[in-house]
Amino acid sequence: MYSFMGGGLFSAGVGNILLVISTATDYWMQYHKSGSYMHHGLWRYCVPGKCMTHTDSIAYWDATRAFMILSILACFFECPILKITLISFLVLLAMAVYTGMTVNYYGKRYWNWRFSWSYIMGWVSVVLTFFSGTLYVYVLCQVHFMFMK
């Protein structure tokens, strides 16, 4: 039982770290334009040699930013089950919004684009927080059944 609890804590910790890194970095998507590769994150976009802050207020970027920030803030809740469920849901929502809109927008405009490592870290964070939540629920059920005997 303690190994499941330790696995849940480890998964939650790594998932939270990946969540923060994913949100803060500028490699959510890369694309090829004018003979060079460019990349962007939630906060900045980069062309060869310099990075600039997003000045456009595009709805799906704003929604993705909001859900990612809310999920990071949810890391500070005290109740582990609520925390893990809320983080998983918010990150899943952010990643789904970003995925759907990016595929729809960039898939029609650029022939050579791809999701990058910051984006992939976001999805790994979803899997790890879901896994840790599952382990927490398992441990709670085991403790509950132990006391019922």
mmCIF file with all atom_site columns, C-alpha atoms in Angstrom:
data_model
loop_
_atom_site.group_PDB
_atom_site.id
_atom_site.type_symbol
_atom_site.label_atom_id
_atom_site.label_alt_id
_atom_site.label_comp_id
_atom_site.label_asym_id
_atom_site.label_entity_id
_atom_site.label_seq_id
_atom_site.pdbx_PDB_ins_code
_atom_site.Cartn_x
_atom_site.Cartn_y
_atom_site.Cartn_z
_atom_site.occupancy
_atom_site.B_iso_or_equiv
_atom_site.pdbx_formal_charge
_atom_site.auth_seq_id
_atom_site.auth_comp_id
_atom_site.auth_asym_id
_atom_site.auth_atom_id
_atom_site.pdbx_PDB_model_num
ATOM 1   C CA . MET A 1 1   ? 0.000   0.000  0.000   1.00 0.00 ? 1   MET A CA 1
ATOM 2   C CA . TYR A 1 2   ? 2.845   2.399  0.799   1.00 0.00 ? 2   TYR A CA 1
ATOM 3   C CA . SER A 1 3   ? 4.408   1.749  -2.591  1.00 0.00 ? 3   SER A CA 1
ATOM 4   C CA . PHE A 1 4   ? 1.155   2.830  -4.277  1.00 0.00 ? 4   PHE A CA 1
ATOM 5   C CA . MET A 1 5   ? 1.068   5.947  -2.128  1.00 0.00 ? 5   MET A CA 1
ATOM 6   C CA . GLY A 1 6   ? 4.707   6.683  -2.962  1.00 0.00 ? 6   GLY A CA 1
ATOM 7   C CA . GLY A 1 7   ? 4.020   6.082  -6.653  1.00 0.00 ? 7   GLY A CA 1
ATOM 8   C CA . GLY A 1 8   ? 1.080   8.469  -6.495  1.00 0.00 ? 8   GLY A CA 1
ATOM 9   C CA . LEU A 1 9   ? 3.140   11.159 -4.804  1.00 0.00 ? 9   LEU A CA 1
ATOM 10  C CA . PHE A 1 10  ? 5.985   10.697 -7.273  1.00 0.00 ? 10  PHE A CA 1
ATOM 11  C CA . SER A 1 11  ? 3.618   10.840 -10.267 1.00 0.00 ? 11  SER A CA 1
ATOM 12  C CA . ALA A 1 12  ? 1.902   13.934 -8.893  1.00 0.00 ? 12  ALA A CA 1
ATOM 13  C CA . GLY A 1 13  ? 5.223   15.671 -8.226  1.00 0.00 ? 13  GLY A CA 1
ATOM 14  C CA . VAL A 1 14  ? 6.675   14.925 -11.664 1.00 0.00 ? 14  VAL A CA 1
ATOM 15  C CA . GLY A 1 15  ? 3.357   15.812 -13.317 1.00 0.00 ? 15  GLY A CA 1
ATOM 16  C CA . ASN A 1 16  ? 3.283   19.187 -11.535 1.00 0.00 ? 16  ASN A CA 1
ATOM 17  C CA . ILE A 1 17  ? 6.879   19.954 -12.521 1.00 0.00 ? 17  ILE A CA 1
ATOM 18  C CA . LEU A 1 18  ? 6.155   19.073 -16.156 1.00 0.00 ? 18  LEU A CA 1
ATOM 19  C CA . LEU A 1 19  ? 3.030   21.209 -16.009 1.00 0.00 ? 19  LEU A CA 1
ATOM 20  C CA . VAL A 1 20  ? 4.980   24.282 -14.915 1.00 0.00 ? 20  VAL A CA 1
ATOM 21  C CA . ILE A 1 21  ? 7.726   23.690 -17.509 1.00 0.00 ? 21  ILE A CA 1
ATOM 22  C CA . SER A 1 22  ? 5.171   23.146 -20.265 1.00 0.00 ? 22  SER A CA 1
ATOM 23  C CA . THR A 1 23  ? 3.304   26.324 -19.400 1.00 0.00 ? 23  THR A CA 1
ATOM 24  C CA . ALA A 1 24  ? 6.427   28.485 -19.172 1.00 0.00 ? 24  ALA A CA 1
ATOM 25  C CA . THR A 1 25  ? 8.348   27.394 -22.280 1.00 0.00 ? 25  THR A CA 1
ATOM 26  C CA . ASP A 1 26  ? 8.052   28.502 -25.898 1.00 0.00 ? 26  ASP A CA 1
ATOM 27  C CA . TYR A 1 27  ? 8.047   25.203 -27.755 1.00 0.00 ? 27  TYR A CA 1
ATOM 28  C CA . TRP A 1 28  ? 4.405   24.236 -28.079 1.00 0.00 ? 28  TRP A CA 1
ATOM 29  C CA . MET A 1 29  ? 4.468   24.278 -31.859 1.00 0.00 ? 29  MET A CA 1
ATOM 30  C CA . GLN A 1 30  ? 7.043   24.598 -34.624 1.00 0.00 ? 30  GLN A CA 1
ATOM 31  C CA . TYR A 1 31  ? 6.439   25.464 -38.253 1.00 0.00 ? 31  TYR A CA 1
ATOM 32  C CA . HIS A 1 32  ? 8.397   26.143 -41.396 1.00 0.00 ? 32  HIS A CA 1
ATOM 33  C CA . LYS A 1 33  ? 7.969   29.533 -43.029 1.00 0.00 ? 33  LYS A CA 1
ATOM 34  C CA . SER A 1 34  ? 10.150  31.508 -45.413 1.00 0.00 ? 34  SER A CA 1
ATOM 35  C CA . GLY A 1 35  ? 12.922  28.929 -45.366 1.00 0.00 ? 35  GLY A CA 1
ATOM 36  C CA . SER A 1 36  ? 13.355  28.718 -41.589 1.00 0.00 ? 36  SER A CA 1
ATOM 37  C CA . TYR A 1 37  ? 11.707  27.103 -38.592 1.00 0.00 ? 37  TYR A CA 1
ATOM 38  C CA . MET A 1 38  ? 9.782   29.190 -36.085 1.00 0.00 ? 38  MET A CA 1
ATOM 39  C CA . HIS A 1 39  ? 8.227   28.148 -32.804 1.00 0.00 ? 39  HIS A CA 1
ATOM 40  C CA . HIS A 1 40  ? 5.783   29.514 -30.296 1.00 0.00 ? 40  HIS A CA 1
ATOM 41  C CA . GLY A 1 41  ? 4.502   28.869 -26.838 1.00 0.00 ? 41  GLY A CA 1
ATOM 42  C CA . LEU A 1 42  ? 1.623   30.266 -24.848 1.00 0.00 ? 42  LEU A CA 1
ATOM 43  C CA . TRP A 1 43  ? 3.377   33.549 -24.095 1.00 0.00 ? 43  TRP A CA 1
ATOM 44  C CA . ARG A 1 44  ? 5.895   34.231 -26.884 1.00 0.00 ? 44  ARG A CA 1
ATOM 45  C CA . TYR A 1 45  ? 6.657   33.344 -30.474 1.00 0.00 ? 45  TYR A CA 1
ATOM 46  C CA . CYS A 1 46  ? 10.155  33.047 -31.825 1.00 0.00 ? 46  CYS A CA 1
ATOM 47  C CA . VAL A 1 47  ? 11.645  33.638 -35.248 1.00 0.00 ? 47  VAL A CA 1
ATOM 48  C CA . PRO A 1 48  ? 15.304  32.892 -35.956 1.00 0.00 ? 48  PRO A CA 1
ATOM 49  C CA . GLY A 1 49  ? 17.344  35.157 -33.745 1.00 0.00 ? 49  GLY A CA 1
ATOM 50  C CA . LYS A 1 50  ? 14.660  36.694 -31.508 1.00 0.00 ? 50  LYS A CA 1
ATOM 51  C CA . CYS A 1 51  ? 11.519  36.009 -29.505 1.00 0.00 ? 51  CYS A CA 1
ATOM 52  C CA . MET A 1 52  ? 8.578   38.377 -29.102 1.00 0.00 ? 52  MET A CA 1
ATOM 53  C CA . THR A 1 53  ? 5.585   38.471 -26.794 1.00 0.00 ? 53  THR A CA 1
ATOM 54  C CA . HIS A 1 54  ? 2.214   37.559 -28.263 1.00 0.00 ? 54  HIS A CA 1
ATOM 55  C CA . THR A 1 55  ? 0.313   40.796 -28.794 1.00 0.00 ? 55  THR A CA 1
ATOM 56  C CA . ASP A 1 56  ? -2.776  39.188 -30.309 1.00 0.00 ? 56  ASP A CA 1
ATOM 57  C CA . SER A 1 57  ? -5.597  38.134 -28.045 1.00 0.00 ? 57  SER A CA 1
ATOM 58  C CA . ILE A 1 58  ? -6.598  34.904 -29.733 1.00 0.00 ? 58  ILE A CA 1
ATOM 59  C CA . ALA A 1 59  ? -9.401  33.163 -27.857 1.00 0.00 ? 59  ALA A CA 1
ATOM 60  C CA . TYR A 1 60  ? -7.996  29.639 -27.849 1.00 0.00 ? 60  TYR A CA 1
ATOM 61  C CA . TRP A 1 61  ? -4.568  30.840 -26.643 1.00 0.00 ? 61  TRP A CA 1
ATOM 62  C CA . ASP A 1 62  ? -6.250  32.838 -23.887 1.00 0.00 ? 62  ASP A CA 1
ATOM 63  C CA . ALA A 1 63  ? -8.354  29.814 -22.903 1.00 0.00 ? 63  ALA A CA 1
ATOM 64  C CA . THR A 1 64  ? -5.325  27.517 -22.918 1.00 0.00 ? 64  THR A CA 1
ATOM 65  C CA . ARG A 1 65  ? -3.323  30.000 -20.830 1.00 0.00 ? 65  ARG A CA 1
ATOM 66  C CA . ALA A 1 66  ? -6.173  30.363 -18.336 1.00 0.00 ? 66  ALA A CA 1
ATOM 67  C CA . PHE A 1 67  ? -6.659  26.608 -17.905 1.00 0.00 ? 67  PHE A CA 1
ATOM 68  C CA . MET A 1 68  ? -2.922  26.003 -17.528 1.00 0.00 ? 68  MET A CA 1
ATOM 69  C CA . ILE A 1 69  ? -2.603  28.770 -14.907 1.00 0.00 ? 69  ILE A CA 1
ATOM 70  C CA . LEU A 1 70  ? -5.646  27.453 -13.022 1.00 0.00 ? 70  LEU A CA 1
ATOM 71  C CA . SER A 1 71  ? -4.170  23.962 -13.024 1.00 0.00 ? 71  SER A CA 1
ATOM 72  C CA . ILE A 1 72  ? -0.884  25.280 -11.609 1.00 0.00 ? 72  ILE A CA 1
ATOM 73  C CA . LEU A 1 73  ? -2.818  27.148 -8.907  1.00 0.00 ? 73  LEU A CA 1
ATOM 74  C CA . ALA A 1 74  ? -4.719  23.928 -8.146  1.00 0.00 ? 74  ALA A CA 1
ATOM 75  C CA . CYS A 1 75  ? -1.393  22.358 -7.151  1.00 0.00 ? 75  CYS A CA 1
ATOM 76  C CA . PHE A 1 76  ? -1.680  24.281 -3.871  1.00 0.00 ? 76  PHE A CA 1
ATOM 77  C CA . PHE A 1 77  ? -4.986  22.727 -2.737  1.00 0.00 ? 77  PHE A CA 1
ATOM 78  C CA . GLU A 1 78  ? -4.778  20.555 0.359   1.00 0.00 ? 78  GLU A CA 1
ATOM 79  C CA . CYS A 1 79  ? -7.137  17.716 -0.591  1.00 0.00 ? 79  CYS A CA 1
ATOM 80  C CA . PRO A 1 80  ? -5.131  15.274 -2.759  1.00 0.00 ? 80  PRO A CA 1
ATOM 81  C CA . ILE A 1 81  ? -8.090  13.689 -4.572  1.00 0.00 ? 81  ILE A CA 1
ATOM 82  C CA . LEU A 1 82  ? -9.721  17.013 -5.409  1.00 0.00 ? 82  LEU A CA 1
ATOM 83  C CA . LYS A 1 83  ? -6.358  18.468 -6.389  1.00 0.00 ? 83  LYS A CA 1
ATOM 84  C CA . ILE A 1 84  ? -5.404  15.639 -8.731  1.00 0.00 ? 84  ILE A CA 1
ATOM 85  C CA . THR A 1 85  ? -8.859  15.522 -10.311 1.00 0.00 ? 85  THR A CA 1
ATOM 86  C CA . LEU A 1 86  ? -8.968  19.281 -10.826 1.00 0.00 ? 86  LEU A CA 1
ATOM 87  C CA . ILE A 1 87  ? -5.443  19.445 -12.246 1.00 0.00 ? 87  ILE A CA 1
ATOM 88  C CA . SER A 1 88  ? -6.126  16.523 -14.620 1.00 0.00 ? 88  SER A CA 1
ATOM 89  C CA . PHE A 1 89  ? -9.374  18.087 -15.798 1.00 0.00 ? 89  PHE A CA 1
ATOM 90  C CA . LEU A 1 90  ? -7.972  21.593 -16.321 1.00 0.00 ? 90  LEU A CA 1
ATOM 91  C CA . VAL A 1 91  ? -4.828  20.423 -18.122 1.00 0.00 ? 91  VAL A CA 1
ATOM 92  C CA . LEU A 1 92  ? -6.876  18.026 -20.244 1.00 0.00 ? 92  LEU A CA 1
ATOM 93  C CA . LEU A 1 93  ? -9.217  20.881 -21.133 1.00 0.00 ? 93  LEU A CA 1
ATOM 94  C CA . ALA A 1 94  ? -6.310  23.209 -21.992 1.00 0.00 ? 94  ALA A CA 1
ATOM 95  C CA . MET A 1 95  ? -4.584  20.601 -24.133 1.00 0.00 ? 95  MET A CA 1
ATOM 96  C CA . ALA A 1 96  ? -7.800  19.654 -25.927 1.00 0.00 ? 96  ALA A CA 1
ATOM 97  C CA . VAL A 1 97  ? -8.624  23.290 -26.764 1.00 0.00 ? 97  VAL A CA 1
ATOM 98  C CA . TYR A 1 98  ? -5.095  23.944 -27.985 1.00 0.00 ? 98  TYR A CA 1
ATOM 99  C CA . THR A 1 99  ? -4.923  20.726 -30.003 1.00 0.00 ? 99  THR A CA 1
ATOM 100 C CA . GLY A 1 100 ? -8.252  21.224 -31.735 1.00 0.00 ? 100 GLY A CA 1
ATOM 101 C CA . MET A 1 101 ? -7.689  24.840 -32.640 1.00 0.00 ? 101 MET A CA 1
ATOM 102 C CA . THR A 1 102 ? -4.058  24.417 -33.678 1.00 0.00 ? 102 THR A CA 1
ATOM 103 C CA . VAL A 1 103 ? -4.824  21.481 -35.952 1.00 0.00 ? 103 VAL A CA 1
ATOM 104 C CA . ASN A 1 104 ? -7.711  23.416 -37.469 1.00 0.00 ? 104 ASN A CA 1
ATOM 105 C CA . TYR A 1 105 ? -5.734  26.659 -37.952 1.00 0.00 ? 105 TYR A CA 1
ATOM 106 C CA . TYR A 1 106 ? -2.197  25.551 -38.817 1.00 0.00 ? 106 TYR A CA 1
ATOM 107 C CA . GLY A 1 107 ? -3.243  22.407 -40.658 1.00 0.00 ? 107 GLY A CA 1
ATOM 108 C CA . LYS A 1 108 ? -4.938  24.564 -43.283 1.00 0.00 ? 108 LYS A CA 1
ATOM 109 C CA . ARG A 1 109 ? -2.244  27.257 -43.580 1.00 0.00 ? 109 ARG A CA 1
ATOM 110 C CA . TYR A 1 110 ? 1.152   25.571 -43.261 1.00 0.00 ? 110 TYR A CA 1
ATOM 111 C CA . TRP A 1 111 ? 2.325   22.361 -44.829 1.00 0.00 ? 111 TRP A CA 1
ATOM 112 C CA . ASN A 1 112 ? 5.244   21.712 -42.487 1.00 0.00 ? 112 ASN A CA 1
ATOM 113 C CA . TRP A 1 113 ? 4.282   22.197 -38.839 1.00 0.00 ? 113 TRP A CA 1
ATOM 114 C CA . ARG A 1 114 ? 4.369   19.992 -35.754 1.00 0.00 ? 114 ARG A CA 1
ATOM 115 C CA . PHE A 1 115 ? 3.722   20.025 -32.071 1.00 0.00 ? 115 PHE A CA 1
ATOM 116 C CA . SER A 1 116 ? 6.899   20.380 -30.034 1.00 0.00 ? 116 SER A CA 1
ATOM 117 C CA . TRP A 1 117 ? 8.282   19.280 -26.676 1.00 0.00 ? 117 TRP A CA 1
ATOM 118 C CA . SER A 1 118 ? 6.495   21.798 -24.428 1.00 0.00 ? 118 SER A CA 1
ATOM 119 C CA . TYR A 1 119 ? 3.189   20.587 -25.807 1.00 0.00 ? 119 TYR A CA 1
ATOM 120 C CA . ILE A 1 120 ? 4.196   16.948 -25.306 1.00 0.00 ? 120 ILE A CA 1
ATOM 121 C CA . MET A 1 121 ? 5.151   17.719 -21.686 1.00 0.00 ? 121 MET A CA 1
ATOM 122 C CA . GLY A 1 122 ? 1.639   19.040 -21.170 1.00 0.00 ? 122 GLY A CA 1
ATOM 123 C CA . TRP A 1 123 ? 0.141   15.739 -22.314 1.00 0.00 ? 123 TRP A CA 1
ATOM 124 C CA . VAL A 1 124 ? 2.597   13.736 -20.180 1.00 0.00 ? 124 VAL A CA 1
ATOM 125 C CA . SER A 1 125 ? 1.499   15.884 -17.231 1.00 0.00 ? 125 SER A CA 1
ATOM 126 C CA . VAL A 1 126 ? -2.138  14.902 -17.927 1.00 0.00 ? 126 VAL A CA 1
ATOM 127 C CA . VAL A 1 127 ? -1.232  11.210 -17.897 1.00 0.00 ? 127 VAL A CA 1
ATOM 128 C CA . LEU A 1 128 ? 0.881   11.458 -14.731 1.00 0.00 ? 128 LEU A CA 1
ATOM 129 C CA . THR A 1 129 ? -1.699  13.409 -12.739 1.00 0.00 ? 129 THR A CA 1
ATOM 130 C CA . PHE A 1 130 ? -4.435  11.009 -13.839 1.00 0.00 ? 130 PHE A CA 1
ATOM 131 C CA . PHE A 1 131 ? -2.235  8.064  -12.848 1.00 0.00 ? 131 PHE A CA 1
ATOM 132 C CA . SER A 1 132 ? -1.462  9.585  -9.446  1.00 0.00 ? 132 SER A CA 1
ATOM 133 C CA . GLY A 1 133 ? -5.165  10.239 -8.864  1.00 0.00 ? 133 GLY A CA 1
ATOM 134 C CA . THR A 1 134 ? -5.914  6.612  -9.676  1.00 0.00 ? 134 THR A CA 1
ATOM 135 C CA . LEU A 1 135 ? -3.262  5.455  -7.196  1.00 0.00 ? 135 LEU A CA 1
ATOM 136 C CA . TYR A 1 136 ? -4.655  7.772  -4.499  1.00 0.00 ? 136 TYR A CA 1
ATOM 137 C CA . VAL A 1 137 ? -8.147  6.378  -4.996  1.00 0.00 ? 137 VAL A CA 1
ATOM 138 C CA . TYR A 1 138 ? -6.788  2.821  -4.822  1.00 0.00 ? 138 TYR A CA 1
ATOM 139 C CA . VAL A 1 139 ? -4.969  3.544  -1.553  1.00 0.00 ? 139 VAL A CA 1
ATOM 140 C CA . LEU A 1 140 ? -8.056  5.195  -0.055  1.00 0.00 ? 140 LEU A CA 1
ATOM 141 C CA . CYS A 1 141 ? -10.190 2.203  -1.003  1.00 0.00 ? 141 CYS A CA 1
ATOM 142 C CA . GLN A 1 142 ? -7.664  -0.176 0.569   1.00 0.00 ? 142 GLN A CA 1
ATOM 143 C CA . VAL A 1 143 ? -7.570  1.855  3.787   1.00 0.00 ? 143 VAL A CA 1
ATOM 144 C CA . HIS A 1 144 ? -11.377 2.018  3.855   1.00 0.00 ? 144 HIS A CA 1
ATOM 145 C CA . PHE A 1 145 ? -11.731 -1.755 3.420   1.00 0.00 ? 145 PHE A CA 1
ATOM 146 C CA . MET A 1 146 ? -9.048  -2.385 6.035   1.00 0.00 ? 146 MET A CA 1
ATOM 147 C CA . PHE A 1 147 ? -11.042 -0.454 8.636   1.00 0.00 ? 147 PHE A CA 1
ATOM 148 C CA . MET A 1 148 ? -14.329 -2.089 7.598   1.00 0.00 ? 148 MET A CA 1
ATOM 149 C CA . LYS A 1 149 ? -13.067 -5.555 8.651   1.00 0.00 ? 149 LYS A CA 1
#
